[in-house]
Amino acid sequence: MVKIITAILLVMLCLATTAQTQELLAMATAPFSLSNGSPRPFKPEPNHPEAMLNQALLSISHNHLDQALESINHLVSLYPDFRLAQLIRGDLLLARVQPILSLGNINAAPHQLDDLRSEARVRLNSYLQRPASGLVPRQLLKLDSSQTTAVVVDTSKSRLFLFQNRNGVLTRLADFYVTIGKNGVDKMREGDKRTPLGVYYITGKKDGKKIGALYGDEVFPLNYPNDWDQRQGRHGHGIWLHGTPNGTYSRAPKSSDGCVVLANADLSELGKYLTIGITPMVITSHIDWVAPQSINTDKATLLSAVESWRRDWESLKPSLYLNHYASNFSANGENLSEWAADKRRINETKSWVKVKLSQISALEYPGEANLAVVNFEQDYRSNNLNSRSRKQQYWQHTNGEWKIVMETTL
């Protein structure tokens, strides 16, 4: 019987010993330790299908196979299209009459079993290796007050995390299993079946059933390729956040053409927290989980550079203002020399300038070295022009300084 239990779990976790399996599984029912040493219990939502699946696996780990089968039976009765649950149910039934040496003892194509085994691994690993309560992604340096929520996708763990922003304090609300591109991440061209890494925004919402059976109930298009993607020569289109086909609860971790895919029920819940054009969606290959206070220094340094840029613009001294731009800067098809010449000509017509920035957000940009994207509302006033616009700047930290490498008006 022990061979039956450990064989299923070892395949899921890729662990070497039964002891390691038991140790990790025990973590799921024990308090997690925070960086300050205080514990917190992890209590998954009991009626969520993923929580029900993990509870069944915990029962298997404790040799409570009848209890595990009861949990799985209940799960598949509620979600009969949850193929992974059906697979484990079959193994549990078969375990009553013969030893089980691997997860998935059915006549099926090898790639189908491999997909389900991969799904089992990432789901259970996410359950066992959850970030401690209170930790936040370093990527979320600062959200503005209009951004009441933010989404971060960790492609290495096939996991999407939803955060609430309240008065600058981030709280993790939920997390969901997701599918990414068949060929992984770092999309570069049309048809490469990769998921892009970057900071994106939802551009709308569509009825998936009107688009095609593959896309599930809802579709949220993303603004890929964004301005930075285009500067890097990345192209393609149709990168969406969407659901699963009818009759399929979930897909394998890597099985989309580049989109981020959730179970329909999960996407329906997530969609309640998404605001078109406002909610940032950071897609990264790895989330750096940190205590909120550890972000403060990086955030302060970057925002100080933004404030210095604003003040130097008001000074009407081009040498000070242009010093904030990197040598490889570009904007609207202009390089730094062309941009600087335009700014000097404009400055000659000014006797005074006032610039006010509000609704500032700052996000580390995934997949790029020391890059951050800063968005803000800009209120510009001078002796001969008043204007208000939404601006986006890409700042890169090189040689100990933050410099602007790209600037666009949204």
Coordinates of C-alpha atoms in Angstrom, one line a residue:
M1 CA 0.0 0.0 0.0
V2 CA 2.8 2.4 0.7
K3 CA 4.1 1.9 -2.8
I4 CA 0.7 2.9 -4.1
I5 CA 0.7 6.1 -2.2
T6 CA 4.3 7.2 -2.8
A7 CA 4.2 6.3 -6.5
I8 CA 1.4 8.7 -7.2
L9 CA 2.9 11.5 -5.2
L10 CA 6.5 11.0 -6.4
V11 CA 5.4 11.4 -10.0
M12 CA 3.6 14.6 -9.1
L13 CA 6.5 16.2 -7.1
C14 CA 9.5 14.6 -8.8
L15 CA 11.0 13.9 -5.4
A16 CA 13.6 11.3 -4.5
T17 CA 12.3 9.8 -1.3
T18 CA 9.1 9.1 0.6
A19 CA 10.4 11.0 3.5
Q20 CA 10.7 14.2 1.4
T21 CA 7.2 13.7 0.1
Q22 CA 5.8 13.4 3.6
E23 CA 7.7 16.3 4.8
L24 CA 6.4 18.6 2.1
L25 CA 2.9 17.4 2.4
A26 CA 3.0 17.9 6.1
M27 CA 3.8 21.6 5.4
A28 CA 0.4 22.0 3.9
T29 CA -1.3 21.5 7.2
A30 CA 1.2 23.3 9.4
P31 CA 1.6 27.1 9.9
F32 CA 3.9 28.9 7.4
S33 CA 6.7 31.1 8.9
L34 CA 6.9 34.7 8.0
S35 CA 10.2 36.6 7.7
N36 CA 9.6 38.0 11.2
G37 CA 9.1 34.5 12.6
S38 CA 5.3 34.8 13.2
P39 CA 3.2 31.8 12.0
R40 CA 0.1 31.9 9.9
P41 CA -2.2 29.0 9.1
F42 CA -3.0 28.3 5.4
K43 CA -6.7 27.6 4.9
P44 CA -7.7 27.1 1.3
E45 CA -11.3 27.7 0.2
P46 CA -12.9 24.3 1.0
N47 CA -15.3 24.3 -2.0
H48 CA -12.8 25.3 -4.6
P49 CA -12.0 22.3 -6.9
E50 CA -8.3 22.8 -6.5
A51 CA -8.5 22.8 -2.8
M52 CA -10.7 19.7 -2.9
L53 CA -8.0 18.0 -5.1
N54 CA -5.2 18.9 -2.8
Q55 CA -7.2 17.6 0.2
A56 CA -7.6 14.3 -1.5
L57 CA -3.8 14.2 -2.1
L58 CA -3.2 14.9 1.5
S59 CA -5.5 12.0 2.4
I60 CA -3.4 9.8 0.1
S61 CA -0.2 10.9 1.8
H62 CA -1.7 9.8 5.2
N63 CA -2.8 6.4 3.8
H64 CA -6.5 7.4 4.1
L65 CA -7.4 6.1 0.6
D66 CA -11.1 5.7 1.4
Q67 CA -11.2 9.3 2.5
A68 CA -9.3 10.4 -0.6
L69 CA -11.7 8.5 -2.8
E70 CA -14.6 10.1 -1.1
S71 CA -13.2 13.6 -1.7
I72 CA -12.3 12.8 -5.3
N73 CA -15.8 11.3 -6.0
H74 CA -17.3 14.5 -4.6
L75 CA -15.0 16.6 -6.8
V76 CA -15.8 14.8 -10.0
S77 CA -19.5 14.9 -9.3
L78 CA -19.3 18.7 -9.2
Y79 CA -16.7 19.0 -12.0
P80 CA -16.9 16.0 -14.2
D81 CA -14.7 17.7 -16.8
F82 CA -11.8 18.0 -14.4
R83 CA -9.6 15.4 -16.2
L84 CA -6.8 15.3 -13.6
A85 CA -9.3 14.5 -10.8
Q86 CA -10.8 11.8 -13.0
L87 CA -7.3 10.3 -13.5
I88 CA -6.6 10.2 -9.8
R89 CA -10.0 8.7 -9.1
G90 CA -9.2 5.9 -11.6
D91 CA -5.9 5.3 -9.8
L92 CA -7.6 5.1 -6.4
L93 CA -10.2 2.6 -7.7
L94 CA -7.5 0.5 -9.3
A95 CA -5.4 0.6 -6.1
R96 CA -8.0 -1.6 -4.5
V97 CA -7.0 -4.5 -6.7
Q98 CA -3.4 -4.0 -7.8
P99 CA -0.2 -2.0 -7.0
I100 CA 0.0 1.5 -8.7
L101 CA 3.4 2.3 -10.0
S102 CA 2.7 5.6 -11.6
L103 CA 0.1 8.4 -11.9
G104 CA -2.3 7.5 -14.7
N105 CA -2.8 3.8 -15.2
I106 CA -5.0 4.0 -18.2
N107 CA -4.8 3.4 -21.9
A108 CA -4.1 6.9 -23.2
A109 CA -1.6 8.7 -25.4
P110 CA 1.7 9.3 -23.6
H111 CA 1.5 13.1 -24.2
Q112 CA -1.9 13.2 -22.6
L113 CA -0.7 11.5 -19.5
D114 CA 2.4 13.7 -19.4
D115 CA 0.2 16.8 -19.6
L116 CA -1.9 15.6 -16.7
R117 CA 1.2 14.7 -14.6
S118 CA 2.6 18.1 -15.3
E119 CA -0.6 19.7 -14.2
A120 CA -0.6 17.6 -11.0
R121 CA 3.0 18.7 -10.2
V122 CA 2.5 22.4 -10.6
R123 CA -0.8 22.4 -8.7
L124 CA 0.5 20.5 -5.8
N125 CA 3.8 22.4 -5.7
S126 CA 1.9 25.7 -5.7
Y127 CA -0.1 24.4 -2.7
L128 CA 3.0 23.3 -0.8
Q129 CA 5.2 26.3 -1.6
R130 CA 2.8 29.2 -1.2
P131 CA 4.4 32.6 -0.4
A132 CA 4.1 33.6 3.2
S133 CA 1.3 35.9 4.2
G134 CA 2.2 39.6 3.9
L135 CA 4.8 39.1 1.2
V136 CA 4.4 41.0 -2.1
P137 CA 6.0 40.8 -5.5
R138 CA 8.9 43.2 -5.9
Q139 CA 7.6 44.0 -9.4
L140 CA 4.8 46.0 -7.8
L141 CA 6.8 49.1 -6.7
K142 CA 3.9 51.5 -6.6
L143 CA 0.3 51.5 -7.7
D144 CA -1.7 54.7 -8.1
S145 CA -5.0 55.2 -6.3
S146 CA -7.1 54.3 -9.4
Q147 CA -5.4 50.9 -9.6
T148 CA -7.4 49.1 -6.9
T149 CA -6.2 45.8 -8.0
A150 CA -3.1 44.3 -9.8
V151 CA -2.4 40.9 -11.4
V152 CA 0.9 39.1 -11.5
V153 CA 1.5 35.9 -13.4
D154 CA 4.4 33.6 -12.4
T155 CA 4.9 31.6 -15.6
S156 CA 7.4 29.2 -13.9
K157 CA 4.7 28.1 -11.5
S158 CA 1.7 28.4 -13.8
R159 CA 0.1 30.7 -11.3
L160 CA -1.8 34.0 -11.4
F161 CA -2.0 36.1 -8.3
L162 CA -4.5 38.9 -7.7
F163 CA -3.7 41.8 -5.3
Q164 CA -5.9 44.5 -3.8
N165 CA -4.4 48.0 -3.4
R166 CA -5.8 50.0 -0.6
N167 CA -4.1 53.2 0.3
G168 CA -0.9 51.9 -1.1
V169 CA -1.0 48.6 0.9
L170 CA -1.1 45.4 -1.1
T171 CA -3.2 42.4 0.0
R172 CA -3.2 39.1 -1.8
L173 CA -6.8 38.3 -2.6
A174 CA -6.6 35.0 -4.5
D175 CA -4.4 32.9 -6.8
F176 CA -5.3 30.6 -9.7
Y177 CA -3.7 27.9 -11.8
V178 CA -3.0 29.1 -15.4
T179 CA -1.9 27.7 -18.7
I180 CA 0.8 29.5 -20.8
G181 CA 2.3 29.0 -24.2
K182 CA 3.4 25.6 -25.6
N183 CA 6.9 26.8 -26.1
G184 CA 7.2 28.7 -22.8
V185 CA 7.8 32.5 -22.5
D186 CA 9.5 35.5 -24.0
K187 CA 7.4 35.9 -27.1
M188 CA 9.3 37.5 -30.1
R189 CA 7.3 36.8 -33.2
E190 CA 3.9 35.8 -34.7
G191 CA 3.2 32.1 -34.3
D192 CA 6.1 31.2 -31.9
K193 CA 3.5 29.9 -29.3
R194 CA 5.2 31.8 -26.5
T195 CA 3.7 33.9 -23.8
P196 CA 5.2 37.4 -23.6
L197 CA 7.0 38.8 -20.5
G198 CA 6.1 42.3 -19.6
V199 CA 3.6 44.8 -18.2
Y200 CA 0.3 44.8 -19.9
Y201 CA -3.2 46.2 -19.7
I202 CA -6.6 44.7 -20.6
T203 CA -8.0 46.5 -23.6
G204 CA -11.6 45.1 -23.5
K205 CA -13.8 42.2 -22.8
K206 CA -15.4 39.8 -25.3
D207 CA -17.9 37.0 -25.2
G208 CA -15.7 33.9 -25.8
K209 CA -18.5 31.9 -27.1
K210 CA -18.9 34.3 -30.0
I211 CA -15.2 34.0 -30.9
G212 CA -14.7 30.3 -30.9
A213 CA -15.0 27.2 -28.7
L214 CA -11.4 27.3 -27.7
Y215 CA -11.6 30.5 -25.7
G216 CA -14.2 29.6 -23.1
D217 CA -16.8 31.9 -21.6
E218 CA -14.8 35.2 -21.5
V219 CA -11.9 36.8 -23.3
F220 CA -9.8 39.8 -22.1
P221 CA -7.4 41.0 -24.8
L222 CA -4.1 42.4 -23.7
N223 CA -2.1 45.3 -25.3
Y224 CA 0.6 43.1 -26.7
P225 CA 2.8 44.2 -28.4
N226 CA 3.1 47.3 -26.2
D227 CA 5.5 50.2 -27.0
W228 CA 8.4 48.5 -25.4
D229 CA 7.8 45.2 -27.2
Q230 CA 7.7 47.1 -30.5
R231 CA 11.0 48.9 -29.7
Q232 CA 12.5 45.4 -29.1
G233 CA 11.3 44.1 -32.5
R234 CA 8.6 41.9 -30.9
H235 CA 5.5 41.3 -33.0
G236 CA 2.4 39.2 -33.2
H237 CA -1.1 39.8 -31.9
G238 CA -4.0 38.1 -30.1
I239 CA -2.5 37.6 -26.7
W240 CA -5.5 37.2 -24.5
L241 CA -6.5 36.2 -21.0
H242 CA -9.3 33.7 -21.7
G243 CA -11.2 30.6 -20.4
T244 CA -11.2 26.9 -21.3
P245 CA -13.3 25.1 -24.0
N246 CA -16.6 23.6 -23.0
G247 CA -16.1 20.2 -21.5
T248 CA -12.6 21.0 -20.3
Y249 CA -12.1 22.2 -16.8
S250 CA -8.4 23.0 -17.2
R251 CA -5.6 22.6 -19.7
A252 CA -2.0 21.5 -19.3
P253 CA 0.5 24.0 -18.0
K254 CA 2.0 24.6 -21.4
S255 CA -0.7 24.2 -24.0
S256 CA -1.8 27.6 -25.3
D257 CA -0.6 29.5 -28.4
G258 CA 0.7 32.2 -26.1
C259 CA -2.4 33.3 -24.2
V260 CA -2.8 33.0 -20.4
V261 CA -5.7 30.6 -19.8
L262 CA -7.8 30.0 -16.7
A263 CA -10.7 27.7 -15.8
N264 CA -13.9 29.5 -16.7
A265 CA -15.1 29.7 -13.1
D266 CA -11.7 31.2 -12.0
L267 CA -11.7 33.7 -14.9
S268 CA -15.3 34.7 -14.0
E269 CA -14.2 35.4 -10.4
L270 CA -11.0 37.2 -11.5
G271 CA -12.9 39.3 -14.0
K272 CA -14.8 41.0 -11.2
Y273 CA -11.6 42.7 -10.2
L274 CA -10.3 43.8 -13.6
T275 CA -10.7 47.3 -14.9
I276 CA -10.1 47.9 -18.6
G277 CA -7.0 50.1 -19.2
I278 CA -6.3 50.5 -15.5
T279 CA -5.5 47.1 -13.9
P280 CA -1.9 46.2 -14.6
M281 CA -1.1 42.6 -15.5
V282 CA 2.6 41.8 -14.9
I283 CA 3.7 38.6 -16.7
T284 CA 7.1 37.4 -15.3
S285 CA 9.1 34.2 -15.3
H286 CA 9.6 34.5 -11.6
I287 CA 8.0 36.4 -8.7
D288 CA 10.5 37.8 -6.2
W289 CA 8.4 37.7 -3.0
V290 CA 9.6 40.3 -0.5
A291 CA 8.4 42.1 2.6
P292 CA 6.7 45.4 1.6
Q293 CA 9.2 47.5 3.4
S294 CA 12.1 46.1 1.5
I295 CA 10.7 47.7 -1.7
N296 CA 10.7 51.2 -0.2
T297 CA 14.4 52.0 -1.0
D298 CA 14.1 51.0 -4.7
K299 CA 10.8 52.8 -5.0
A300 CA 12.1 55.9 -3.3
T301 CA 15.2 56.1 -5.5
L302 CA 13.2 55.7 -8.7
L303 CA 10.5 58.2 -7.7
S304 CA 13.2 60.6 -6.6
A305 CA 14.6 60.5 -10.1
V306 CA 11.2 61.2 -11.6
E307 CA 10.7 64.1 -9.3
S308 CA 14.2 65.5 -10.2
W309 CA 13.3 65.2 -13.9
R310 CA 10.1 67.2 -13.2
R311 CA 11.9 70.0 -11.3
D312 CA 14.7 70.2 -13.9
W313 CA 12.0 70.6 -16.7
E314 CA 10.6 73.5 -14.8
S315 CA 14.1 75.1 -14.4
L316 CA 14.2 75.8 -18.2
K317 CA 17.8 74.7 -18.2
P318 CA 18.1 72.1 -21.0
S319 CA 21.4 70.7 -19.8
L320 CA 19.8 69.7 -16.4
Y321 CA 16.6 68.4 -18.0
L322 CA 18.2 66.4 -20.8
N323 CA 20.7 64.8 -18.4
H324 CA 17.8 62.5 -17.3
Y325 CA 17.7 60.8 -20.7
A326 CA 19.8 57.8 -21.7
S327 CA 22.0 57.9 -24.8
N328 CA 19.8 55.2 -26.3
F329 CA 16.6 57.1 -25.6
S330 CA 13.8 57.2 -28.2
A331 CA 10.3 58.7 -28.4
N332 CA 7.9 58.9 -31.3
G333 CA 10.5 57.8 -33.7
E334 CA 13.1 60.3 -32.6
N335 CA 16.5 59.6 -31.1
L336 CA 18.1 61.6 -28.2
S337 CA 19.7 64.1 -30.5
E338 CA 16.5 64.9 -32.3
W339 CA 14.5 65.0 -29.1
A340 CA 17.0 67.3 -27.5
A341 CA 16.9 69.7 -30.4
D342 CA 13.1 69.9 -30.2
K343 CA 13.2 70.6 -26.5
R344 CA 15.8 73.3 -26.9
R345 CA 13.7 75.1 -29.6
I346 CA 10.6 74.8 -27.4
N347 CA 12.4 76.1 -24.4
E348 CA 13.3 79.3 -26.2
T349 CA 9.6 80.3 -26.4
K350 CA 9.1 79.8 -22.6
S351 CA 9.4 82.4 -19.8
W352 CA 8.1 80.0 -17.2
V353 CA 6.9 76.3 -17.0
K354 CA 5.0 74.5 -14.2
V355 CA 4.7 70.7 -14.3
K356 CA 2.5 68.7 -11.9
L357 CA 2.5 64.9 -11.8
S358 CA -0.3 62.8 -10.2
Q359 CA -1.6 59.3 -10.3
I360 CA 2.0 57.9 -10.4
S361 CA 2.5 54.2 -10.7
A362 CA 5.9 52.3 -11.0
L363 CA 6.4 48.7 -11.9
E364 CA 9.6 46.7 -12.5
Y365 CA 9.5 45.4 -16.0
P366 CA 10.0 41.6 -16.3
G367 CA 12.5 40.1 -18.6
E368 CA 14.7 43.2 -18.8
A369 CA 17.7 44.2 -16.7
N370 CA 17.0 47.0 -14.2
L371 CA 14.0 48.4 -16.2
A372 CA 10.9 50.0 -14.7
V373 CA 7.8 51.5 -16.4
V374 CA 6.4 54.7 -14.8
N375 CA 2.9 56.0 -15.7
F376 CA 1.4 59.3 -14.5
E377 CA -1.0 62.2 -15.2
Q378 CA 0.9 65.2 -16.4
D379 CA -0.5 68.7 -15.9
Y380 CA 1.7 71.1 -18.0
R381 CA 1.4 74.9 -17.8
S382 CA 3.5 77.6 -19.3
N383 CA 3.3 81.2 -20.6
N384 CA 1.9 80.0 -23.9
L385 CA 0.5 76.5 -23.5
N386 CA -1.6 74.5 -21.0
S387 CA -2.1 70.8 -21.5
R388 CA -3.0 67.7 -19.6
S389 CA -2.0 64.2 -20.7
R390 CA -1.3 60.6 -19.6
K391 CA 2.4 59.8 -20.0
Q392 CA 4.4 56.6 -19.8
Q393 CA 8.2 56.5 -19.3
Y394 CA 10.6 53.5 -19.3
W395 CA 13.5 54.1 -16.9
Q396 CA 16.7 52.0 -16.8
H397 CA 19.1 51.8 -13.9
T398 CA 22.7 51.9 -15.3
N399 CA 26.0 53.1 -13.7
G400 CA 24.2 53.9 -10.5
E401 CA 21.6 56.2 -12.0
W402 CA 18.1 56.0 -13.3
K403 CA 17.8 57.3 -16.9
I404 CA 14.8 57.5 -19.3
V405 CA 15.1 55.2 -22.3
M406 CA 11.7 55.7 -23.8
E407 CA 8.8 58.0 -23.4
T408 CA 5.3 58.0 -24.9
T409 CA 2.0 59.9 -24.4
L410 CA -0.9 57.5 -23.9

